[in-house]
Short mmCIF file of C-alpha atoms and ligand atoms in Angstrom, two decimals:
data_model
loop_
_atom_site.label_atom_id
_atom_site.label_comp_id
_atom_site.label_asym_id
_atom_site.label_seq_id
_atom_site.Cartn_x
_atom_site.Cartn_y
_atom_site.Cartn_z
CA MET A 270 -15.30 3.64 -16.37
CA ASP A 271 -11.74 1.39 -17.37
CA LYS A 272 -12.25 -1.79 -18.77
CA ILE A 273 -9.84 -5.04 -19.44
CA VAL A 274 -9.58 -6.40 -22.82
CA ILE A 275 -7.33 -10.23 -22.99
CA LYS A 276 -6.38 -12.18 -26.27
CA GLY A 277 -7.22 -15.60 -24.87
CA GLY A 278 -5.53 -19.03 -24.99
CA LYS A 279 -1.46 -17.74 -23.70
CA PRO A 280 -0.29 -20.20 -20.82
CA LEU A 281 1.10 -18.31 -17.81
CA HIS A 282 4.69 -18.58 -17.30
CA GLY A 283 7.13 -17.05 -14.63
CA ASN A 284 6.70 -15.41 -11.40
CA VAL A 285 4.21 -13.70 -9.56
CA GLN A 286 4.63 -11.71 -6.23
CA ILE A 287 1.06 -11.88 -3.69
CA SER A 288 0.67 -8.68 -2.04
CA GLY A 289 -1.17 -7.87 1.39
CA ALA A 290 -4.14 -9.27 2.18
CA LYS A 291 -7.15 -7.29 1.97
CA ASN A 292 -8.97 -8.70 4.23
CA ALA A 293 -6.27 -8.40 6.76
CA ALA A 294 -5.04 -4.93 6.08
CA LEU A 295 -9.31 -3.13 6.40
CA PRO A 296 -9.12 -4.25 10.20
CA VAL A 297 -5.87 -3.78 11.08
CA LEU A 298 -5.92 -0.46 9.96
CA ALA A 299 -9.33 0.36 11.87
CA SER A 300 -7.78 -1.21 15.23
CA ALA A 301 -5.50 2.30 14.80
CA LEU A 302 -8.30 4.02 16.45
CA LEU A 303 -7.80 2.22 19.80
CA THR A 304 -4.86 3.84 20.80
CA ALA A 305 -3.08 7.17 20.63
CA GLY A 306 0.38 7.22 18.83
CA THR A 307 2.11 6.01 16.00
CA ASN A 308 1.17 2.99 14.70
CA THR A 309 3.53 1.60 11.64
CA PHE A 310 1.78 -1.76 9.25
CA HIS A 311 3.68 -3.31 6.57
CA ASN A 312 3.35 -5.06 3.15
CA ILE A 313 -0.44 -2.60 2.96
CA PRO A 314 -1.67 -3.48 -0.56
CA ASP A 315 -2.17 -0.99 -3.00
CA LEU A 316 -5.93 -1.39 -3.37
CA MET A 317 -9.07 0.69 -3.32
CA ASP A 318 -10.41 -0.22 -0.34
CA VAL A 319 -7.67 0.46 1.08
CA LYS A 320 -8.31 4.06 -0.15
CA THR A 321 -12.11 4.28 1.59
CA ILE A 322 -10.79 2.61 4.71
CA LYS A 323 -7.53 5.65 4.86
CA LYS A 324 -10.61 8.35 4.10
CA LEU A 325 -12.52 6.91 6.83
CA LEU A 326 -9.79 6.81 9.12
CA ILE A 327 -8.79 10.52 8.38
CA SER A 328 -11.90 12.06 8.46
CA MET A 329 -12.30 10.45 12.03
CA GLY A 330 -9.17 12.14 13.06
CA ALA A 331 -6.37 9.93 11.91
CA GLU A 332 -3.03 10.98 10.39
CA ILE A 333 -2.19 8.40 8.18
CA GLU A 334 1.18 8.25 5.74
CA GLY A 335 2.92 5.71 2.97
CA GLU A 336 1.26 3.76 1.13
CA GLU A 337 3.64 -0.12 1.73
CA THR A 338 4.30 0.98 4.62
CA VAL A 339 1.01 2.86 6.65
CA LYS A 340 1.97 4.85 9.80
CA ILE A 341 -1.17 5.73 11.59
CA SER A 342 -1.63 7.74 14.96
CA VAL A 343 -5.43 8.23 16.19
CA ASP A 344 -3.90 10.91 19.47
CA LYS A 345 -8.09 11.97 19.54
CA ILE A 346 -11.80 10.53 17.63
CA ILE A 347 -12.81 13.58 17.07
CA ASN A 348 -15.59 12.84 14.91
CA PRO A 349 -16.71 9.18 15.07
CA THR A 350 -18.45 9.38 12.36
CA ALA A 351 -18.86 6.61 9.19
CA SER A 352 -21.41 7.91 6.73
CA TYR A 353 -22.84 6.42 4.18
CA ASP A 354 -21.36 7.54 1.05
CA LEU A 355 -17.61 6.24 1.82
CA VAL A 356 -19.82 2.77 4.07
CA LYS A 357 -21.47 2.31 0.96
CA THR A 358 -18.13 2.51 -1.39
CA MET A 359 -16.87 -0.94 0.99
CA ARG A 360 -19.10 -2.32 3.55
CA ALA A 361 -15.73 -3.60 5.15
CA SER A 362 -16.26 0.47 7.03
CA ILE A 363 -18.44 -1.32 9.35
CA LEU A 364 -15.38 -2.93 11.35
CA VAL A 365 -14.47 1.62 12.73
CA LEU A 366 -18.20 0.03 14.87
CA GLY A 367 -16.61 -2.22 17.51
CA PRO A 368 -12.92 0.51 18.26
CA LEU A 369 -14.90 3.27 18.21
CA VAL A 370 -17.32 2.64 21.03
CA ALA A 371 -13.80 0.92 22.74
CA ARG A 372 -12.54 3.96 22.37
CA ALA A 373 -14.76 6.70 22.79
CA GLY A 374 -17.41 5.23 23.83
CA VAL A 375 -20.22 6.28 20.71
CA ALA A 376 -19.74 5.81 16.69
CA ARG A 377 -22.23 6.61 14.54
CA VAL A 378 -22.11 4.20 11.24
CA SER A 379 -23.81 4.06 8.62
CA LEU A 380 -25.91 1.03 8.04
CA PRO A 381 -23.79 -0.98 4.92
CA GLY A 382 -26.79 -1.79 2.66
CA GLY A 383 -26.37 -5.23 0.77
CA CYS A 384 -24.22 -6.09 -2.04
CA ALA A 385 -24.34 -7.65 -5.32
CA ILE A 386 -23.55 -11.16 -3.19
CA GLY A 387 -26.25 -10.92 -0.53
CA ALA A 388 -27.73 -8.63 1.88
CA ARG A 389 -24.93 -9.06 4.13
CA PRO A 390 -27.06 -7.77 7.54
CA VAL A 391 -24.41 -7.06 11.38
CA ASN A 392 -27.43 -7.94 13.23
CA LEU A 393 -24.61 -10.84 14.74
CA HIS A 394 -22.26 -7.44 15.22
CA LEU A 395 -24.83 -5.31 16.86
CA LYS A 396 -26.56 -8.00 19.80
CA ALA A 397 -22.99 -8.82 20.89
CA LEU A 398 -22.38 -5.20 20.79
CA GLU A 399 -25.84 -4.39 22.79
CA ASP A 400 -24.19 -8.40 25.03
CA MET A 401 -21.45 -6.03 26.43
CA GLY A 402 -23.58 -3.40 27.66
CA ALA A 403 -23.64 -0.68 24.65
CA HIS A 404 -26.92 0.66 23.68
CA VAL A 405 -27.70 0.37 20.10
CA GLU A 406 -30.02 1.88 18.37
CA LEU A 407 -30.58 2.46 14.04
CA LYS A 408 -32.05 5.82 13.48
CA ASN A 409 -32.43 7.20 9.55
CA GLY A 410 -30.32 4.32 8.19
CA TYR A 411 -27.39 5.39 10.66
CA ILE A 412 -25.62 2.56 13.57
CA GLU A 413 -25.82 4.53 17.14
CA ALA A 414 -24.02 3.02 19.77
CA LYS A 415 -23.14 4.30 23.15
CA ALA A 416 -21.75 2.99 26.40
CA LYS A 417 -19.49 5.02 28.60
CA LYS A 418 -17.43 1.28 28.83
CA LEU A 419 -17.88 -1.53 27.92
CA LYS A 420 -18.45 -4.81 29.89
CA GLY A 421 -17.34 -8.18 29.20
CA ALA A 422 -19.90 -11.00 27.99
CA ASP A 423 -20.08 -14.68 26.85
CA ILE A 424 -20.66 -13.63 23.11
CA TYR A 425 -22.44 -16.30 21.25
CA PHE A 426 -22.52 -15.74 17.50
CA ASP A 427 -25.70 -17.63 15.37
CA LEU A 428 -23.53 -17.96 12.25
CA THR A 429 -19.43 -17.69 11.85
CA THR A 430 -19.21 -14.24 10.61
CA VAL A 431 -15.62 -12.73 9.78
CA THR A 432 -15.96 -8.93 10.50
CA GLY A 433 -18.09 -9.53 13.17
CA THR A 434 -15.65 -11.69 14.91
CA GLU A 435 -12.64 -9.23 14.40
CA ASN A 436 -15.33 -5.90 15.57
CA ILE A 437 -16.10 -7.26 18.81
CA MET A 438 -12.75 -8.88 19.56
CA MET A 439 -11.32 -5.31 19.25
CA ALA A 440 -14.18 -3.52 21.37
CA ALA A 441 -13.08 -6.61 24.03
CA THR A 442 -9.88 -5.37 24.29
CA LEU A 443 -11.05 -2.45 26.08
CA ALA A 444 -13.84 -3.56 28.21
CA HIS A 445 -14.14 -3.73 31.43
CA GLY A 446 -13.99 -7.76 32.02
CA THR A 447 -13.23 -10.78 30.48
CA THR A 448 -15.28 -11.49 27.06
CA VAL A 449 -15.58 -15.27 25.18
CA LEU A 450 -16.89 -15.34 21.37
CA ASN A 451 -17.94 -18.64 20.65
CA ASN A 452 -18.46 -19.96 17.45
CA ALA A 453 -15.40 -17.64 16.56
CA ALA A 454 -14.16 -16.86 12.52
CA ARG A 455 -11.12 -18.69 12.20
CA GLU A 456 -9.73 -16.76 9.33
CA PRO A 457 -5.81 -16.10 8.85
CA GLU A 458 -7.02 -12.58 8.99
CA VAL A 459 -8.67 -13.25 12.22
CA ILE A 460 -5.51 -14.60 13.86
CA ASN A 461 -2.82 -11.43 12.32
CA LEU A 462 -5.59 -9.11 13.76
CA ALA A 463 -5.00 -10.40 17.01
CA ASP A 464 -1.15 -10.63 16.45
CA VAL A 465 -1.88 -6.95 15.74
CA LEU A 466 -3.78 -6.20 18.80
CA LYS A 467 -1.52 -8.74 21.28
CA GLY A 468 1.26 -6.49 20.58
CA MET A 469 -1.12 -3.41 21.37
CA GLY A 470 -1.20 -4.74 24.82
CA ALA A 471 -4.16 -6.92 24.26
CA LYS A 472 -4.46 -9.96 26.73
CA ILE A 473 -6.09 -12.34 24.21
CA SER A 474 -6.03 -16.25 23.21
CA GLY A 475 -8.38 -18.62 21.13
CA ALA A 476 -7.39 -16.53 18.28
CA GLY A 477 -7.29 -19.56 15.47
CA THR A 478 -10.23 -21.37 16.74
CA ASP A 479 -13.44 -20.79 17.38
CA VAL A 480 -13.24 -19.77 21.07
CA ILE A 481 -11.29 -16.39 21.18
CA THR A 482 -10.83 -15.20 24.92
CA ILE A 483 -10.02 -11.40 25.59
CA GLU A 484 -9.10 -9.78 28.80
CA GLY A 485 -10.07 -6.11 28.95
CA VAL A 486 -7.44 -3.61 29.69
CA PRO A 487 -6.96 -0.16 30.46
CA SER A 488 -5.46 0.98 27.46
CA LEU A 489 -3.69 -0.30 24.25
CA LYS A 490 -0.25 1.23 22.96
CA PRO A 491 0.23 1.45 19.05
CA THR A 492 2.75 -1.11 17.67
CA LYS A 493 4.68 -2.02 14.32
CA ALA A 494 2.83 -5.71 12.61
CA ALA A 495 3.37 -6.91 9.09
CA ILE A 496 -0.01 -7.83 6.87
CA ILE A 497 -0.47 -11.17 5.86
CA PRO A 498 -0.21 -12.36 2.28
CA ASP A 499 -3.79 -12.26 0.45
CA ARG A 500 -4.53 -16.18 -0.07
CA ILE A 501 -7.26 -15.07 -2.19
CA GLU A 502 -4.76 -13.27 -5.07
CA ALA A 503 -2.71 -16.36 -4.92
CA GLY A 504 -5.89 -18.93 -5.32
CA THR A 505 -6.36 -16.68 -8.27
CA PHE A 506 -3.36 -16.84 -9.79
CA MET A 507 -2.87 -20.58 -8.99
CA ILE A 508 -7.03 -21.48 -10.70
CA ALA A 509 -5.94 -19.26 -13.25
CA ALA A 510 -1.97 -21.25 -14.37
CA GLY A 511 -4.67 -24.22 -14.08
CA MET A 512 -7.25 -23.18 -16.87
CA THR A 513 -4.37 -21.81 -19.55
CA HIS A 514 -2.12 -24.75 -19.61
CA GLY A 515 0.35 -22.81 -17.45
CA GLU A 516 2.97 -23.15 -14.96
CA ILE A 517 3.58 -20.48 -12.55
CA ASN A 518 5.52 -19.84 -9.18
CA VAL A 519 2.99 -18.08 -6.86
CA LEU A 520 5.72 -16.62 -4.64
CA GLY A 521 5.01 -14.91 -1.25
CA CYS A 522 2.25 -16.64 -0.16
CA ASN A 523 1.75 -18.62 2.60
CA PRO A 524 0.69 -23.01 1.96
CA ASN A 525 -0.56 -23.15 5.30
CA HIS A 526 -3.45 -20.23 4.83
CA LEU A 527 -4.55 -22.16 1.43
CA GLU A 528 -4.80 -26.00 2.28
CA ALA A 529 -8.15 -26.65 1.13
CA LEU A 530 -8.00 -25.14 -2.09
CA ILE A 531 -4.22 -26.85 -2.28
CA ASN A 532 -6.21 -30.00 -2.12
CA LYS A 533 -8.69 -29.28 -4.18
CA LEU A 534 -6.79 -28.39 -7.14
CA ARG A 535 -4.54 -31.42 -6.76
CA ASP A 536 -8.16 -33.07 -7.68
CA THR A 537 -8.36 -31.78 -10.60
CA GLY A 538 -5.00 -32.82 -12.17
CA MET A 539 -3.07 -30.50 -10.84
CA LYS A 540 0.41 -30.10 -9.74
CA ILE A 541 1.40 -28.39 -6.69
CA THR A 542 4.49 -28.08 -4.69
CA ALA A 543 6.44 -26.25 -2.30
CA ILE A 544 9.17 -24.11 -2.94
CA LYS A 545 11.47 -21.27 -1.17
CA ASN A 546 9.16 -18.46 -0.82
CA GLY A 547 5.47 -19.94 -1.72
CA LEU A 548 4.27 -22.45 -4.94
CA LYS A 549 5.12 -23.51 -7.46
CA VAL A 550 1.98 -24.42 -9.45
CA SER A 551 1.69 -26.65 -12.95
CA ALA A 552 -1.40 -27.63 -15.32
CA GLY A 553 -2.89 -30.85 -15.35
CA LYS A 554 -2.45 -33.16 -18.87
CA LYS A 555 -7.01 -33.03 -18.42
CA ILE A 556 -8.63 -30.91 -16.20
CA ASN A 557 -10.28 -33.66 -13.85
CA SER A 558 -14.23 -31.39 -12.90
CA VAL A 559 -14.52 -31.90 -9.21
CA ASP A 560 -17.40 -31.00 -6.69
CA VAL A 561 -17.19 -27.57 -4.28
CA THR A 562 -18.75 -26.77 -1.36
CA THR A 563 -17.87 -23.05 0.42
CA VAL A 564 -17.78 -23.14 3.75
CA PRO A 565 -16.22 -20.84 6.54
CA TYR A 566 -12.17 -21.63 6.94
CA PRO A 567 -10.28 -23.64 6.96
CA GLY A 568 -12.91 -25.17 4.74
CA PHE A 569 -13.10 -23.97 0.67
CA PRO A 570 -13.19 -20.07 0.53
CA THR A 571 -16.44 -18.37 -0.78
CA ASP A 572 -14.22 -15.92 -2.35
CA LEU A 573 -12.29 -18.14 -4.59
CA GLN A 574 -16.35 -20.14 -5.18
CA ALA A 575 -16.18 -17.97 -8.40
CA GLN A 576 -12.57 -18.67 -10.05
CA ILE A 577 -13.15 -21.99 -9.40
CA MET A 578 -16.56 -21.95 -11.42
CA ALA A 579 -14.37 -20.59 -14.63
CA TYR A 580 -12.11 -23.03 -13.94
CA MET A 581 -14.44 -26.34 -13.92
CA CYS A 582 -16.21 -24.27 -16.78
CA ILE A 583 -13.84 -26.04 -19.11
CA GLY A 584 -13.38 -29.39 -17.00
CA ASN A 585 -14.62 -32.79 -18.81
CA GLY A 586 -17.48 -33.49 -16.99
CA LEU A 587 -20.26 -32.55 -14.22
CA SER A 588 -18.77 -30.78 -10.94
CA VAL A 589 -21.42 -29.34 -8.18
CA ILE A 590 -20.71 -26.19 -6.73
CA SER A 591 -22.26 -25.14 -3.50
CA GLU A 592 -22.12 -21.77 -1.90
CA THR A 593 -23.15 -22.22 1.73
CA VAL A 594 -21.82 -18.72 3.07
CA PHE A 595 -23.49 -16.13 0.93
CA GLU A 596 -27.63 -16.07 -0.86
CA ASN A 597 -26.79 -14.55 -3.80
CA ARG A 598 -23.21 -15.47 -5.21
CA PHE A 599 -23.64 -16.50 -8.58
CA MET A 600 -23.58 -12.68 -10.35
CA HIS A 601 -20.88 -14.25 -12.50
CA VAL A 602 -22.97 -16.75 -14.05
CA SER A 603 -25.06 -15.18 -16.33
CA GLU A 604 -21.71 -13.62 -17.60
CA LEU A 605 -19.72 -17.01 -18.06
CA LEU A 606 -23.27 -18.47 -19.61
CA ARG A 607 -22.36 -15.45 -22.30
CA MET A 608 -18.87 -16.93 -22.99
CA GLY A 609 -20.14 -20.76 -24.22
CA ALA A 610 -20.58 -21.90 -20.24
CA ASP A 611 -23.35 -24.87 -19.39
CA ILE A 612 -24.36 -24.09 -16.03
CA VAL A 613 -27.32 -24.19 -13.84
CA ILE A 614 -28.63 -23.01 -10.85
CA GLN A 615 -30.55 -24.76 -8.73
CA GLY A 616 -31.14 -22.90 -5.51
CA GLY A 617 -27.59 -22.77 -3.66
CA ASN A 618 -25.97 -25.07 -6.22
CA ALA A 619 -24.34 -24.50 -9.25
CA ILE A 620 -24.71 -27.19 -11.68
CA VAL A 621 -21.32 -26.78 -14.34
CA ARG A 622 -20.89 -28.95 -17.64
CA GLY A 623 -17.34 -29.02 -18.79
CA VAL A 624 -17.11 -27.48 -22.31
CA PRO A 625 -14.42 -27.99 -24.76
CA LYS A 626 -13.49 -24.26 -24.70
CA LEU A 627 -14.82 -21.04 -23.80
CA ARG A 628 -15.39 -18.22 -25.97
CA GLY A 629 -14.38 -14.36 -25.97
CA ALA A 630 -17.20 -11.95 -24.97
CA GLN A 631 -18.13 -8.66 -23.46
CA THR A 632 -18.74 -8.95 -20.01
CA MET A 633 -19.76 -6.51 -16.98
CA ALA A 634 -18.57 -6.61 -13.50
CA THR A 635 -20.64 -7.19 -10.89
CA ASP A 636 -18.60 -8.18 -7.56
CA LEU A 637 -15.15 -7.82 -6.79
CA ARG A 638 -14.70 -11.94 -6.90
CA ALA A 639 -17.15 -12.05 -9.86
CA SER A 640 -14.78 -10.18 -11.34
CA ALA A 641 -11.88 -12.18 -10.97
CA SER A 642 -13.82 -15.00 -12.81
CA LEU A 643 -14.27 -13.10 -15.80
CA VAL A 644 -10.99 -12.39 -15.70
CA LEU A 645 -9.94 -15.20 -15.70
CA ALA A 646 -12.59 -17.33 -18.24
CA GLY A 647 -11.38 -14.69 -20.65
CA LEU A 648 -7.18 -15.89 -20.08
CA ALA A 649 -8.61 -18.86 -20.62
CA ALA A 650 -11.28 -18.57 -23.92
CA GLN A 651 -10.70 -18.32 -27.79
CA GLY A 652 -10.59 -15.10 -28.71
CA THR A 653 -10.57 -11.41 -27.11
CA THR A 654 -13.13 -10.77 -23.47
CA GLU A 655 -13.79 -6.95 -22.83
CA ILE A 656 -14.78 -6.95 -19.02
CA SER A 657 -15.89 -3.28 -17.93
CA ARG A 658 -16.77 -2.01 -14.57
CA VAL A 659 -13.68 -2.47 -13.95
CA TYR A 660 -13.55 -0.68 -10.42
CA HIS A 661 -14.73 -3.60 -9.11
CA ILE A 662 -11.46 -5.17 -9.58
CA ASP A 663 -9.71 -2.88 -8.45
CA ARG A 664 -10.87 -2.62 -4.98
CA GLY A 665 -9.48 -6.64 -3.93
CA TYR A 666 -6.70 -6.76 -6.49
CA GLU A 667 -3.15 -5.17 -6.82
CA SER A 668 -2.49 -4.35 -11.03
CA ILE A 669 -4.11 -7.55 -11.86
CA GLU A 670 -3.94 -6.47 -16.06
CA LYS A 671 0.16 -6.13 -14.70
CA LYS A 672 0.61 -9.19 -13.03
CA PHE A 673 -1.36 -11.29 -16.23
CA SER A 674 0.88 -9.57 -18.80
CA ALA A 675 4.54 -10.41 -16.20
CA LEU A 676 2.88 -13.64 -16.83
CA GLY A 677 2.64 -13.91 -20.57
CA ALA A 678 -1.34 -12.66 -20.63
CA ASP A 679 -1.99 -10.30 -23.71
CA ILE A 680 -4.00 -8.66 -21.38
CA GLN A 681 -5.03 -4.63 -20.95
CA ARG A 682 -5.96 -2.32 -19.18
CA VAL A 683 -8.10 0.24 -21.72
CA LYS A 684 -8.96 3.73 -20.33
CA ALA A 685 -12.81 4.79 -20.95
C1 EPZ B 7 -15.84 -11.32 5.32
O1 EPZ B 7 -17.44 -10.28 5.17
C2 EPZ B 7 -14.85 -10.52 4.19
N1 EPZ B 7 -14.56 -9.31 4.16
C3 EPZ B 7 -15.83 -11.08 2.97
O2 EPZ B 7 -14.83 -11.12 1.66
C4 EPZ B 7 -15.75 -12.82 2.75
O3 EPZ B 7 -16.11 -13.12 1.62
C5 EPZ B 7 -16.69 -13.32 3.96
O4 EPZ B 7 -15.93 -12.43 5.12
C6 EPZ B 7 -17.08 -14.30 4.30
O5 EPZ B 7 -15.68 -15.34 4.07
C7 EPZ B 7 -13.76 -8.46 5.04
O6 EPZ B 7 -12.81 -9.33 5.99
C8 EPZ B 7 -13.36 -7.30 4.78
P1 EPZ B 7 -19.30 -12.66 6.96
P2 EPZ B 7 -18.70 -10.47 6.30
O7 EPZ B 7 -19.79 -11.85 8.35
O8 EPZ B 7 -17.54 -10.55 7.23
C9 EPZ B 7 -24.28 -13.31 7.80
C10 EPZ B 7 -14.20 -10.53 -0.22
O9 EPZ B 7 -15.03 -10.64 -1.69
N2 EPZ B 7 -24.57 -12.30 8.25
O10 EPZ B 7 -18.38 -13.86 7.20
O11 EPZ B 7 -18.84 -9.04 5.67
C11 EPZ B 7 -23.94 -12.64 5.78
O12 EPZ B 7 -24.65 -12.73 5.69
C12 EPZ B 7 -15.14 -10.28 0.32
O13 EPZ B 7 -13.54 -9.39 -0.33
C13 EPZ B 7 -25.22 -12.39 9.64
O14 EPZ B 7 -25.84 -12.63 9.39
O15 EPZ B 7 -19.08 -12.02 5.83
C14 EPZ B 7 -23.23 -14.10 5.43
O16 EPZ B 7 -24.07 -15.01 5.31
C15 EPZ B 7 -16.32 -10.36 -0.14
N3 EPZ B 7 -25.86 -10.99 10.22
C16 EPZ B 7 -22.82 -15.62 6.18
O17 EPZ B 7 -22.66 -14.67 7.65
C17 EPZ B 7 -23.94 -10.49 10.08
O18 EPZ B 7 -24.52 -9.60 11.36
C18 EPZ B 7 -20.66 -14.93 6.87
O19 EPZ B 7 -20.50 -13.57 6.72
C19 EPZ B 7 -23.13 -11.07 10.03
C20 EPZ B 7 -22.84 -11.72 8.59
#
């Protein structure tokens, strides 16, 4: 397994180009199951998770070509199954469930196991499908769902679920009648998917609010669309600039998707200004410790919690970081402690007392965003940091070491 080696202490300078959003590309690619004919999607990021969902869709009968611009057609679903060996590497495979039931009337999808950050059940996805008339059974670790024709329903999500909203929105496009999703997720990735579905002829209103209404149509047609930029990748680079006392231009990002982070980083003393095609981000003279609570969009994103925690490790005071979305998203803490951080976990809160400097160490990645926080800590630390199990990072960041070294970091990937 490859590892990343970083010699810390170099301020970042220059331009970084943000790639397409992983969490928009995955549901948009899955939406191709809903219609025959060739869809064309632009700005698809080059990520492990994208490779995985392509493999999954091909196993179901999709024909796919291209990387950054993907042409995908599913004229016929030959195998409505998402097998355990694929689903266990990427839980977002659950996103094929709604489209399969809607298009083929049947789906057999492995229950995604838990992962490092939590149990991550999919009960809300299944209940919503049952509310729409699907027969759902759990057999030998698989979800078996059947429905001659889904019917529109009033759905109430107990918790705000991003892929739950996306799954059921896709299923509802071909249902008989109208479906209303209450307590729907408002993430930009949900809006991107809704726009793609509307391009296919779906009748959707309210995407981006917590009530989404979908009026079922008999069939959809293929479309052309672009994936939005990745706000989590952009946020990761913005935090890196603050941690390394640097100044960078984050190009191709959408500042409107980053308001909670921008406000928080300004509170830490960073200077962030809009420029043509992105943001200019400069470190502050000092790093003010701030408190952070993760909540569903448009609040501070849980996917940037590990990264801002790394930043607060070198803050000038005390920072309380509350993780309210996932029950176990502090796997990065033990690795940061090994780099000299001062963090105490109390339930869903991490109390971070800033230290003057982190020290390089050998560390291990546990999950996608935790590994990103270790890269940030390594960039700021004194000495050398090694991060093993880099495959976690490759799931969600396109050539992270190349992008950081283009900004002046001393970072390289070492083939194991
Ligand atoms: C999406 O995961 C993202 N993944 C995650 O990004 C992100 O962290 C998360 O949303 C929250 O923003 C993709 O979009 C592919 P949820 P998702 O359903 O949809 C509970 C990354 O790093 N829940 O919004 O799986 C759940 O346990 C990944 O890119 C249920 O209890 O998250 C969690 O506590 C990590 N039952 C909360 O809701 C359900 O049926 C929010 O989860 C569904 C969810």
